[in-house]
Coordinates of C-alpha atoms and ligand atoms in Angstrom, one line a residue:
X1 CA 20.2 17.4 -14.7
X2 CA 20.2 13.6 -13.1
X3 CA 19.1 13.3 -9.7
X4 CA 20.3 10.3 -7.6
X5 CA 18.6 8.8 -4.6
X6 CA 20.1 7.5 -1.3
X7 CA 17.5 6.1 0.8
X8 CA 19.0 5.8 4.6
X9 CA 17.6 2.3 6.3
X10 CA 20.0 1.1 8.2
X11 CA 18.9 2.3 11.7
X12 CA 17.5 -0.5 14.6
X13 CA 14.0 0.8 15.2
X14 CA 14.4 -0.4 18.7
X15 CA 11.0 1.6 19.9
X16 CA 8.9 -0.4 17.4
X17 CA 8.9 -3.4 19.7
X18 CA 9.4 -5.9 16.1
X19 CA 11.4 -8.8 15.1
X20 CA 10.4 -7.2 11.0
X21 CA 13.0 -4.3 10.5
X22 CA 11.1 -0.8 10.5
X23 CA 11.2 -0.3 7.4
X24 CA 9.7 -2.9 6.4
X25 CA 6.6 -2.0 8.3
X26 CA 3.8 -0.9 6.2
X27 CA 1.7 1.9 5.7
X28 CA -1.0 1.3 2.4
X29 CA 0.1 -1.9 1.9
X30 CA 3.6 -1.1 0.8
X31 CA 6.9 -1.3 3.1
X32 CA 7.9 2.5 4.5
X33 CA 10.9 2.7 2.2
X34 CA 9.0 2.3 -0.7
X35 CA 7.4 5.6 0.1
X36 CA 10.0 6.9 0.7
X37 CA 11.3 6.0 -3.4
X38 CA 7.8 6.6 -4.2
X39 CA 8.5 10.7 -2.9
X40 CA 10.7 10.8 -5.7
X41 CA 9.7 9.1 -8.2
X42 CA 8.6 12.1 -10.2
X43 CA 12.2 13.2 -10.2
X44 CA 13.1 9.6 -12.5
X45 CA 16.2 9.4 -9.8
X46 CA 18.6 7.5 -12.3
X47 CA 20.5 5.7 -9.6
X48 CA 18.8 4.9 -6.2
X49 CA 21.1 3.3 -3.2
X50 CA 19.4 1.6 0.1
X51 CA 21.6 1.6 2.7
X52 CA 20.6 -1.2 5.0
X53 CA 22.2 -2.3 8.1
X54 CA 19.7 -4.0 11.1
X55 CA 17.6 -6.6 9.6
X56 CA 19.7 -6.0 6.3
X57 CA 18.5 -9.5 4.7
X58 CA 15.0 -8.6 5.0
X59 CA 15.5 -5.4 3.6
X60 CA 17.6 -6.4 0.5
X61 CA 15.0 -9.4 0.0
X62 CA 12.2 -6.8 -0.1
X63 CA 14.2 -4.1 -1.7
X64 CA 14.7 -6.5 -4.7
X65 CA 11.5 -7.3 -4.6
X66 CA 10.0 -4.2 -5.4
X67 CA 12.4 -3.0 -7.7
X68 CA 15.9 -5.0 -9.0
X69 CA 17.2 -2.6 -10.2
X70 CA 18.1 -1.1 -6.6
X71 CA 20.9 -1.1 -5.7
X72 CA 21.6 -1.9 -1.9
X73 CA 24.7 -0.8 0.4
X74 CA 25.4 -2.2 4.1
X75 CA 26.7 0.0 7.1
X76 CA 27.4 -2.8 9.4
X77 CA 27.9 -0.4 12.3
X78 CA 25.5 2.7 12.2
X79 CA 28.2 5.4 13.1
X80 CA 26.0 7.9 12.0
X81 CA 23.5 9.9 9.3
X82 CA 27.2 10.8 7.6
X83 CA 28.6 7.2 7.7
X84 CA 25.5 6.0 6.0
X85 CA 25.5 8.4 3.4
X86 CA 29.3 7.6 2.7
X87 CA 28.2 4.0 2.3
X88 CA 26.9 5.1 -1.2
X89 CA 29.6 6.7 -2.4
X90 CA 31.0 3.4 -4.9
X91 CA 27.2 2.6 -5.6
X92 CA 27.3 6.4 -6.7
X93 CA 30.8 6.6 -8.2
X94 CA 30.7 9.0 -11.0
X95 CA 27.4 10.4 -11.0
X96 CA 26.5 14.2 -11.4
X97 CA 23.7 16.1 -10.7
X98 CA 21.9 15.8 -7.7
X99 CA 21.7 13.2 -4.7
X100 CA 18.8 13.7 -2.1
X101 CA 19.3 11.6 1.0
X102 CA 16.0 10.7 2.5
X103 CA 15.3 8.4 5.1
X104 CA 13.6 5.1 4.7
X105 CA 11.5 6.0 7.9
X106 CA 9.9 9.1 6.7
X107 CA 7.4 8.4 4.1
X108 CA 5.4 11.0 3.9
X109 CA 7.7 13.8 1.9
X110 CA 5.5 15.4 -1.0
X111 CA 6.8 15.5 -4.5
X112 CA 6.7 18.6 -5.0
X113 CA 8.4 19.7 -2.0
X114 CA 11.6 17.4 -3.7
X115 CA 10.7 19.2 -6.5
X116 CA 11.6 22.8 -4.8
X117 CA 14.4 21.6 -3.3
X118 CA 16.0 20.4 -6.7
X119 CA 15.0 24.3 -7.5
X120 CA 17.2 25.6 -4.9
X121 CA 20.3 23.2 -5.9
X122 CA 19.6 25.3 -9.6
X123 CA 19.2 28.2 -7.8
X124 CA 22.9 27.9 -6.9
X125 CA 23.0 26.3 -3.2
X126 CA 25.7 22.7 -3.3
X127 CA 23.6 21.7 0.0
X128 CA 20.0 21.9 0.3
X129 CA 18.3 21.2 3.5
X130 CA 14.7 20.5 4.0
X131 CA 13.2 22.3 6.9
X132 CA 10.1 22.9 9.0
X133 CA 8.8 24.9 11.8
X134 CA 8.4 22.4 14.8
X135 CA 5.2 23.2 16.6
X136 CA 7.5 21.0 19.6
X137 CA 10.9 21.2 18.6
X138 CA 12.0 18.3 21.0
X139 CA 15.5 16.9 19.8
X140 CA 15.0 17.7 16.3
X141 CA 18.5 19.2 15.0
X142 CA 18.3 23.0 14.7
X143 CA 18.9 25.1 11.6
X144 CA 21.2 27.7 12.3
X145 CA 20.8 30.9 9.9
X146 CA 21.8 34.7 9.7
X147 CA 20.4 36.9 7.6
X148 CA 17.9 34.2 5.7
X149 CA 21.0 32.0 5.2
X150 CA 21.8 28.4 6.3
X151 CA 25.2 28.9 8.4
X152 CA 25.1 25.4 10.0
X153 CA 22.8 22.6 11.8
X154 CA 23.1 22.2 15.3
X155 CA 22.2 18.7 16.9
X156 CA 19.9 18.6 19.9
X157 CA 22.8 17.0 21.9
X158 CA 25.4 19.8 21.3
X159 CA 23.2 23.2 21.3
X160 CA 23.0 25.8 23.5
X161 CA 20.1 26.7 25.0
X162 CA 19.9 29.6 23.1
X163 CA 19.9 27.2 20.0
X164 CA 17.5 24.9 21.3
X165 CA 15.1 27.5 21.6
X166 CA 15.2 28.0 17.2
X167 CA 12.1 26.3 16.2
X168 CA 13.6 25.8 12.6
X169 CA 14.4 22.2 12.5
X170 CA 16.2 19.5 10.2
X171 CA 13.5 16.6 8.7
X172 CA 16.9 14.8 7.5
X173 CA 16.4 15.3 3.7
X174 CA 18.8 16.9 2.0
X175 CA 19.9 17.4 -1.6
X176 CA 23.5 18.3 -2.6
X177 CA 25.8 18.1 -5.6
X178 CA 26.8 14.9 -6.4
X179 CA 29.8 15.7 -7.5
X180 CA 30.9 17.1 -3.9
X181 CA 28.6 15.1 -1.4
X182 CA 31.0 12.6 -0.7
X183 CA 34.1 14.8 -0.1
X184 CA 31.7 16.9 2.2
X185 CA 30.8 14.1 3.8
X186 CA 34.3 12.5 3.7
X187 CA 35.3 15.5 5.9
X188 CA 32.9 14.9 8.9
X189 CA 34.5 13.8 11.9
X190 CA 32.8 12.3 15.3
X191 CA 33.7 14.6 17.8
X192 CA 30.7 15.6 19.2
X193 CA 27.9 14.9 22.4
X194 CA 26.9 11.7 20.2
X195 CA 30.4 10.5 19.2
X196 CA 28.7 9.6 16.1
X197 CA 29.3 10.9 12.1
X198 CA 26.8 13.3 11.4
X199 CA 25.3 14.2 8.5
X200 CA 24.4 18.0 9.1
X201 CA 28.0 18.8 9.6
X202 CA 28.4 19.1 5.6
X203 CA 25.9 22.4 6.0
X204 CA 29.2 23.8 7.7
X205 CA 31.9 22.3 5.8
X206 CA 30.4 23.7 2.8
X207 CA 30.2 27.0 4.4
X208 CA 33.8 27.0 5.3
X209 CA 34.4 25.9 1.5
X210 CA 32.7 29.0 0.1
X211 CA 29.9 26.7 -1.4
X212 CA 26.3 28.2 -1.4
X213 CA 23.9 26.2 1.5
X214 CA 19.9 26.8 1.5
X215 CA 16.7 25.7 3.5
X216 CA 14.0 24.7 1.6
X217 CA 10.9 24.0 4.3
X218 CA 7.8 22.1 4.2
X219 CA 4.5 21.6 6.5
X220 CA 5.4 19.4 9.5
X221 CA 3.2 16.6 8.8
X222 CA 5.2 15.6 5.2
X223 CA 8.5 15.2 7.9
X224 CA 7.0 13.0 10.3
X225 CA 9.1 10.0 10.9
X226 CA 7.9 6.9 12.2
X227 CA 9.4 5.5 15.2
X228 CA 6.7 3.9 17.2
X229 CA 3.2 1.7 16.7
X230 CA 1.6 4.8 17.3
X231 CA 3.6 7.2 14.6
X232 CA 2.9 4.0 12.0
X233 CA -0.8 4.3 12.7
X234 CA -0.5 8.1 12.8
X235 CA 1.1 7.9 9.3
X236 CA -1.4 5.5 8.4
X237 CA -4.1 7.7 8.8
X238 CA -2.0 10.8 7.3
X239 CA -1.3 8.5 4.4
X240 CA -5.2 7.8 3.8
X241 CA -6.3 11.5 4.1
X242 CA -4.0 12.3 0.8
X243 CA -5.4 9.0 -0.9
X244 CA -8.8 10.0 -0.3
X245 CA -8.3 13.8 -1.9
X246 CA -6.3 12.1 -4.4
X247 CA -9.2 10.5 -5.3
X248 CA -11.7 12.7 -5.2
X249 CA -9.5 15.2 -7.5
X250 CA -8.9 12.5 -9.3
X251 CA -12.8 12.7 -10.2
X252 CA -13.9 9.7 -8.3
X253 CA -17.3 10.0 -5.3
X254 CA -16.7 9.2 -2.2
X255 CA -20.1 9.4 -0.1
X256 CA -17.8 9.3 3.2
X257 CA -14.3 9.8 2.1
X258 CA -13.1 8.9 5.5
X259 CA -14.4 5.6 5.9
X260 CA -13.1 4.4 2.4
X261 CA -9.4 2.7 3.0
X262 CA -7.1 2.6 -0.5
X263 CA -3.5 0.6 -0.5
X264 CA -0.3 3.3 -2.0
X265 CA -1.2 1.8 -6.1
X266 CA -5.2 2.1 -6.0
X267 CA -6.5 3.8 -9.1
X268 CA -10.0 4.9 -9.1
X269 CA -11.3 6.4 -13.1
X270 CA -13.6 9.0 -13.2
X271 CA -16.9 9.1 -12.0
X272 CA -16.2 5.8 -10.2
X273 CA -18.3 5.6 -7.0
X274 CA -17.0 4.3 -3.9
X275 CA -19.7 3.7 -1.2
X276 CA -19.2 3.8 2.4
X277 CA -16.8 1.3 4.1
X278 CA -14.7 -0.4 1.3
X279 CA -11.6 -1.1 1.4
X280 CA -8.9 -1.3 -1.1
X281 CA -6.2 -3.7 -0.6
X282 CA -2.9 -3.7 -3.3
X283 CA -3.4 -3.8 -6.8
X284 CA -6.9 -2.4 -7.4
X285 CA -7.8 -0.6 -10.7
X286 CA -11.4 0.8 -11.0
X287 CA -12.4 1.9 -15.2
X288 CA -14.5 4.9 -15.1
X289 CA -18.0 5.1 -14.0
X290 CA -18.3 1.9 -12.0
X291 CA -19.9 1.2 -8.4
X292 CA -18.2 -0.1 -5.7
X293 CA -21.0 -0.4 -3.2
X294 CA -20.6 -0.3 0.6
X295 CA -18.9 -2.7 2.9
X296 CA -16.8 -4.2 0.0
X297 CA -13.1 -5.8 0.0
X298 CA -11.1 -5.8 -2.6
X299 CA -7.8 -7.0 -3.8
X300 CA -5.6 -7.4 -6.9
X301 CA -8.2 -6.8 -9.4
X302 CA -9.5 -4.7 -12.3
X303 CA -13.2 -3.6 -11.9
X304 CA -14.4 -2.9 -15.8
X305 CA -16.3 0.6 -16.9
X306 CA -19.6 1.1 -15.2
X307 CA -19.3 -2.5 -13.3
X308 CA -21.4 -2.6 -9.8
X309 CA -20.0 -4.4 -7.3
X310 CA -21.5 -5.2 -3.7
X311 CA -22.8 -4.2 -1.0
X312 CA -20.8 -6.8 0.8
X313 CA -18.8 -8.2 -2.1
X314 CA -14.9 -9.5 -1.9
X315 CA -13.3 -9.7 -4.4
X316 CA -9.7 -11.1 -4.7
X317 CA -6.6 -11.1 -6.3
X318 CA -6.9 -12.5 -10.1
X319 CA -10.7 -10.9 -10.7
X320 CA -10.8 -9.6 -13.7
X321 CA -14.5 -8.1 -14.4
X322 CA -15.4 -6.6 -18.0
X323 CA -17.4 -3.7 -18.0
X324 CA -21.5 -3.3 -17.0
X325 CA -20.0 -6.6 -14.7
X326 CA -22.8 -6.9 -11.7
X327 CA -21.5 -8.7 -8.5
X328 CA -23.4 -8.4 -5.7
X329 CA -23.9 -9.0 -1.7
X330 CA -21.8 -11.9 -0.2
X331 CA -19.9 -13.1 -3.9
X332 CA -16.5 -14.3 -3.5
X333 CA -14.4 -14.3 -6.7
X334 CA -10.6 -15.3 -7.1
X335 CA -8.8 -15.5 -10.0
X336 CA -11.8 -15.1 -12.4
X337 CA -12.6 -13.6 -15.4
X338 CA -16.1 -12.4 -15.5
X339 CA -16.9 -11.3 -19.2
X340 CA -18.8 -7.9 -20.1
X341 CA -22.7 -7.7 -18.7
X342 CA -22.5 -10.8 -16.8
X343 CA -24.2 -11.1 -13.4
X344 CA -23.5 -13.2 -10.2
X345 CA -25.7 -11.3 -8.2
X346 CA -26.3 -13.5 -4.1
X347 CA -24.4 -15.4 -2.1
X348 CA -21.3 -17.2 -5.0
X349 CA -18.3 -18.6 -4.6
X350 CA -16.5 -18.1 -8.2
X351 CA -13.0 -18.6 -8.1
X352 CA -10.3 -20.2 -10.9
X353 CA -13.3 -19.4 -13.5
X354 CA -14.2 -17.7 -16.7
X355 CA -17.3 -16.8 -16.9
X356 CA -18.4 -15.5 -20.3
X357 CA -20.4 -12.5 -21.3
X358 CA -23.3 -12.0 -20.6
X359 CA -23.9 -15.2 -18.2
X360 CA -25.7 -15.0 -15.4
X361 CA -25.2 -17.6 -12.3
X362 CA -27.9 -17.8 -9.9
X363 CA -28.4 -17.0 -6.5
X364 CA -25.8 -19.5 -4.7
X365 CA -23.8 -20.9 -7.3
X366 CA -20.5 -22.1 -6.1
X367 CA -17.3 -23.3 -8.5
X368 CA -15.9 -26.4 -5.9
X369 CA -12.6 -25.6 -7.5
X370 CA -10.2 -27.5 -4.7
X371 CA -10.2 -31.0 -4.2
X372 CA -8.3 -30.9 -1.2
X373 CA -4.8 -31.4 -3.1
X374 CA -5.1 -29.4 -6.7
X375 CA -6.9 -25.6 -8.1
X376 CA -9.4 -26.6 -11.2
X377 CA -11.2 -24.4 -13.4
X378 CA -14.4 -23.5 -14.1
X379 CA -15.6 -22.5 -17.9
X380 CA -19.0 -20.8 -18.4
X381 CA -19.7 -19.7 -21.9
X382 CA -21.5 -16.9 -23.1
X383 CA -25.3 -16.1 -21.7
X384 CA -25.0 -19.0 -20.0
X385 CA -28.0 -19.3 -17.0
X386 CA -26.7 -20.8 -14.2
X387 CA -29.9 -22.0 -12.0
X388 CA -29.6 -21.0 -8.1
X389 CA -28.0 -23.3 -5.6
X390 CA -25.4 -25.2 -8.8
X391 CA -22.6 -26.7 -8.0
X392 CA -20.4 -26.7 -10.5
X393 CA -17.5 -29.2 -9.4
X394 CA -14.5 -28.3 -11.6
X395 CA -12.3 -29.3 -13.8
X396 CA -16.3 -28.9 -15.9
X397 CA -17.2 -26.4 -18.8
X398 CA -20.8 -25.2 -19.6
X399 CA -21.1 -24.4 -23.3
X400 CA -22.8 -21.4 -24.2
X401 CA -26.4 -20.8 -23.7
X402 CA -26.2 -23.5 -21.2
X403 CA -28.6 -23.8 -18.4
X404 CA -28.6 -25.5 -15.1
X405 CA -31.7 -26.6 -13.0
X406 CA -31.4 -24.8 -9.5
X407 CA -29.6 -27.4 -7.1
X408 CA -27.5 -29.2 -9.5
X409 CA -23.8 -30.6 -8.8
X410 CA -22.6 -30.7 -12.3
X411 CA -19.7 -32.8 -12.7
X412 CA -19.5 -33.6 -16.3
X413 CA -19.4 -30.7 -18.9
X414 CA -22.9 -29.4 -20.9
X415 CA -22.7 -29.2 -24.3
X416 CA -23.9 -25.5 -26.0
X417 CA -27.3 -24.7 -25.5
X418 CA -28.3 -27.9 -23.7
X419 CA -30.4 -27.8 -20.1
X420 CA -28.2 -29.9 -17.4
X421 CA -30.6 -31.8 -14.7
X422 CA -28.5 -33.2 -11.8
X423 CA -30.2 -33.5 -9.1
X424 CA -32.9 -36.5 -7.8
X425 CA -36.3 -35.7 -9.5
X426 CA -39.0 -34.8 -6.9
X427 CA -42.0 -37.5 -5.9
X428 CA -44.9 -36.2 -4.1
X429 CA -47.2 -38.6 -1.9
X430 CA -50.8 -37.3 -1.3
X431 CA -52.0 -36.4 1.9
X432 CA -48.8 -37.7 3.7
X433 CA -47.7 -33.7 4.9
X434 CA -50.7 -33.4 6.1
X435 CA -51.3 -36.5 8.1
X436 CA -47.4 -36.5 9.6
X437 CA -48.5 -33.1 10.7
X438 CA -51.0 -34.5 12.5
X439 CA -49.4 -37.4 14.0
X440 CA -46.6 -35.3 15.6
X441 CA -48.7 -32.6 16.9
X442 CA -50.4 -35.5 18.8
X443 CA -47.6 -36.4 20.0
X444 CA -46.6 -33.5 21.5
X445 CA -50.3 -33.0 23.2
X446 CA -49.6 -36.2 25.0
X447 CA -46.0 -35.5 26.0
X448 CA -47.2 -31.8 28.0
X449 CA -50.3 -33.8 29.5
Ligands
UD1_1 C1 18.5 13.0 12.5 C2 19.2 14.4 12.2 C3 18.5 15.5 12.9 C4 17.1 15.6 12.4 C5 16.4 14.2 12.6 C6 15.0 14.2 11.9 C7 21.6 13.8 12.1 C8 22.9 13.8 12.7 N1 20.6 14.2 12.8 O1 18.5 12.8 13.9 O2 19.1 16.7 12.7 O3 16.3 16.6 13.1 O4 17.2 13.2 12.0 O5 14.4 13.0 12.2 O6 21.5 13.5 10.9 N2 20.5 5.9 10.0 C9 21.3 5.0 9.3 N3 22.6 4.8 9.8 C10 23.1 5.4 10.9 C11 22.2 6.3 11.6 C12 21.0 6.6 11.1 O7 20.9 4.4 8.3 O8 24.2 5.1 11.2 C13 19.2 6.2 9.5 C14 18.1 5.7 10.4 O9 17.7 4.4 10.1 C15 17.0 6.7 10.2 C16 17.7 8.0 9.7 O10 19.0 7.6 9.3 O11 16.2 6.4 9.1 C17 17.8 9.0 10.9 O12 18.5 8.4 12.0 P1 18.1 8.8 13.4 O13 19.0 8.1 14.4 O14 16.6 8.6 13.6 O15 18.4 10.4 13.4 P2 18.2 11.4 14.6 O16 19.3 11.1 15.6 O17 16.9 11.4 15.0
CA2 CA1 20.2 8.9 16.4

C-alpha cells in the first residue's frame, strides 16, 4: 500500500527566542524537519507535503534544498492542526493508501513505531493515533477510550477535570486513509476553548461515521517536541545517545561512547575505532577498520579502510583519504586526495592537493594554496618525500619519487625522481658562536654591576 507524508511546519516557534523559523533549527547537523522525513523514510512515503506558514521562504528554500522533489503547501493563517492538514489536500489529490501527519518539530519518532502504526491502519482502524503515557501530562491532548478503544481526543483547553486526569496523551502523529482524511478533516469545525481547527476532532467524526479508530503508543522520549533552547539541546543530546548505539551495533568501538559527537548521515564501517572526543560534522564516511584517534574534527569526508587519523587531526570537507592513509596530530586537510599508504604525520596544512600513494610529507609541510584572490592546487606524485618544514606554493607539481630538502619554498614544479633544493645553502664561520657568546655575556656582567 502507498504511504504519503504531511509534515506540519507552519507554526511561529515564538518561545525559541529566533529570527530562523523553528524548524529550521538543527539537531545533528540537519534542520528538525528533515528528521522528521527522515522518521519515515523507511516507509518510501511516495508523496511528501510541507506545510509551511511563519518563516515560509526559509523553509521552502531549505525544503528544496534537501530534497526537490518536496512538495511544499502554505497555511498563511495557522487556524489550526486540521487547517494545516487540509492545506495538503490538492498536493495530495488522488492518492490512496496511507497519510501520516507528523510534525516538523518533533524529530525524534522511531521508524519502527511508524511502522506499527501502518500495522494498525491494516489491521482495520481509518485513523491511527500515536500515543504515550505522559509521566506529566501538562496540556498534552488526552485520548479518550472505552473498553481498549479510541472514542475521541480531548484538548487540554476543553476537558474536564476528570479528563485531564487520563495520562494517555496525543504526540500529534497520526495515520489515516488517504482516501478519507480530507473529508474527515473537511468536517472539523472551530467551536471550541481555542477557536481553532483541530486536528483530533477526526478521531470522533470517524467514530460517528462507523469507521474503525486505534492508538498505537510509543515511549515518551520518541514524542518529545521541541519548543525551546532547552528541548533543542535536550533533543540534541537524545539524538546523540541513538547515534552512538547505532554505532556501536553497527560494529564500530567507541572507548567513551558519550563523548564522541556524529551529525544525522555519519557512517562508521566495522571495526572502525573512534577515540575519545571526536566529533563528526555532516557528511563523514568511515571504511572499515580505520582509527579515528581522539580529539579529532571531521567534516565532509571519506576516511579509507584501516586509515589512522589524529590525535588532534581536522579534517575537512573535500578529504578524500585511501586506505592504510596516516594523518596525524595538528594536519589540516581540505579538499584533498591523499592516495593509499601515504603519510602526513605533524603539524600540515594540505588543502586543494593530491597527494599520491604512498608519499610521505614531512613534519610541517604546508600547500600555500591562496594567493589572497584565487584556490591553487598542489600535485604530489607517488612515494614522493616531502622534507620537513616545505613549502610548497601552488599552482606546483612534484613528480614521483620526488624529494624536497627540509625548509624549502618550492615554487616551480620537480621533475620525477629529482631532489628540489630551495632554500639559501648554510656557511659556517669558526669560532664566531663561541666568541659572540662571550662578548654578550660580558655585557650583561657590566650592565648588573
Ligand atoms: C497538538 C495537539 C495535541 C497534542 C500536541 C502534542 C491539536 C489540536 N492538538 O497541540 O493534542 O497533545 O500537539 O504536541 O492538534 N501547526 C501548523 N499550523 C497550525 C497549527 C499548528 O502547522 O495552524 C503545526 C505547528 O507548527 C506544530 C504542530 O502543528 O509543529 C503542533 O502545533 P501546536 O500548536 O504545537 O499544537 P498543540 O496546541 O501543542
Ligand atoms: Ca497550539
Amino acid at each position: 500500500m502507498a504511504t504519503h507524508l504531511i509534515v506540519l511546519a507552519a507554526g511561529a516557534g515564538t518561545r525559541m527566542q529566533s529570527d530562523i523559523p523553528k524548524v529550521l533549527h538543527r539537531i545533528g547537523h540537519a534542520p528538525l524537519f528533515a528528521h522528521a522525513l527522515a522518521s519515515a523514510s523507511d516507509l518510501s512515503p511516495e508523496r511528501r507535503v510541507i506545510v509551511a506558514g511563519h518563516g515560509a521562504e526559509a523553509v521552502e528554500a531549505a525544503a528544496r534544498d534537501l530534497d526537490p522533489d518536496l512538495a511544499i503547501v502554505r497555511q498563511d493563517r495557522q487556524l489550526g492542526t486540521g487547517h494545516a492538514v487540509a492545506q495538503a489536500r490538492g498536493a495530495l489529490a488522488g492518492a490512496r493508501g496511507d497519510v501520516f501527519v507528523l510534525y516538523g518539530d518533533t524529530p525524534l519518532i522511531a521508524p519502527e513505531t511508524l511502522a506499527a502504526m501502518g500495522q494498525a491502519r491494516r489491521d482495520g482502524a481509518s485513523v491511527v493515533v500515536l500515543g504515550f503515557d505522559a509521566a506529566d501530562p501538562g496540556r498534552y491532548g488526552r485520548l479518550v477510550t472505552c473498553g481498549g478503544k479510541l472514542e475521541r481526543i480531548v484538548e487540554y483547553q476543553d476537558a474536564s477535570d476528570e479528563e485531564r486526569r487520563i495520562t494517555l496523551c496525543n504526540s500529534g502523529v497520526i495515520c489515516a486513509d488517504a482516501e478519507q482524511v480530507f473529508d474527515l478533516v473537511e468536517a472539523v469545525g472551530d467551536d471550541n476553548a481555542s477557536g481553532e481547527y483541530y486536528l483530533t476532532d477526526i478521531v470522533a467524526i470517524a467514530r460517528d461515521r462507523g469507521l474503525e479508530t486505534a492508538v498505537v503508543t510509543c515511549p515518551e522520549t520518541e514524542t518529545m517536541g521541541v519548543n525551546t533552547r532547552a528541548e533543542l539541546a535536550r533533543a540534541e543530546s537524545l539524538f546523540q545517545a541513538r547515534a552512538r548505539l547505532r554505532a556501536l551495533d553497527g560494529g564500530a568501538t567507541l572507548t567513551a561512547p558519550e563523548t564522541v559527537f556524529f551529525a544525522h548521515d555519519t557512517r562508521l564501517g566495522r571495526d572502525v575505532t573512534v577515540e575519545p572526543h571526536v566529533v563528526f560534522g555532516p557528511g563523514v564516511a568511515v571504511e572499515p577498520g580505520a582509527t579515528i584517534r581522539a580529539f579529532s574534527h571531521l567534516e565532509g569526508c571519506r576516511v579509507g579502510a584501516g586509515a589512522v587519523v589524529g590525535p588532534y587531526a581536522r579534517l575537512r570537507p573535500g578529504t578524500d583519504l585511501g586506505s592504510g592513509v596516516k594523518i596525524g596530530n595538528f594536519v589540516e586537510t581540505k579538499n584533498a586526495r591523499i592516495g593509499e599508504a601515504a603519510k602526513v604525520n605533524h603539524l600540515s596544512y594540505v588543502g586543494d592537493a593530491d597527494i599520491g600513494a604512498s608519499a610521505n610529507l614531512g613534519a610541517g609541510t604546508i600547500t600555500c594554496n591562496y594567493d589572497g584572490v584565487f584556490k591553487h592546487r598542489t600535485t604530489v606524485g607517488a612515494r614522493a618525500f616531502v622534507g620537513s618544514n616545505t613549502m610548497l606554493v601552488a599552482p606546483v607539481e612534484l613528480g614521483s619519487d620526488a624529494m624536497t630538502a627540509s625548509g624549502s619554498v618550492i615554487t616551480s614544479d620537480v621533475p620525477d625522481g629529482a631532489l628540489a633544493l630551495a632554500r639559501a645553502r648554510q656557511i659556517n664561520k669558526d669560532g664566531m658562536g663561541k666568541r659572540l657568546m662571550d662578548r654578550l655575556r660580558a655585557a650583561k656582567k657590566k650592565e648588573t654591576h
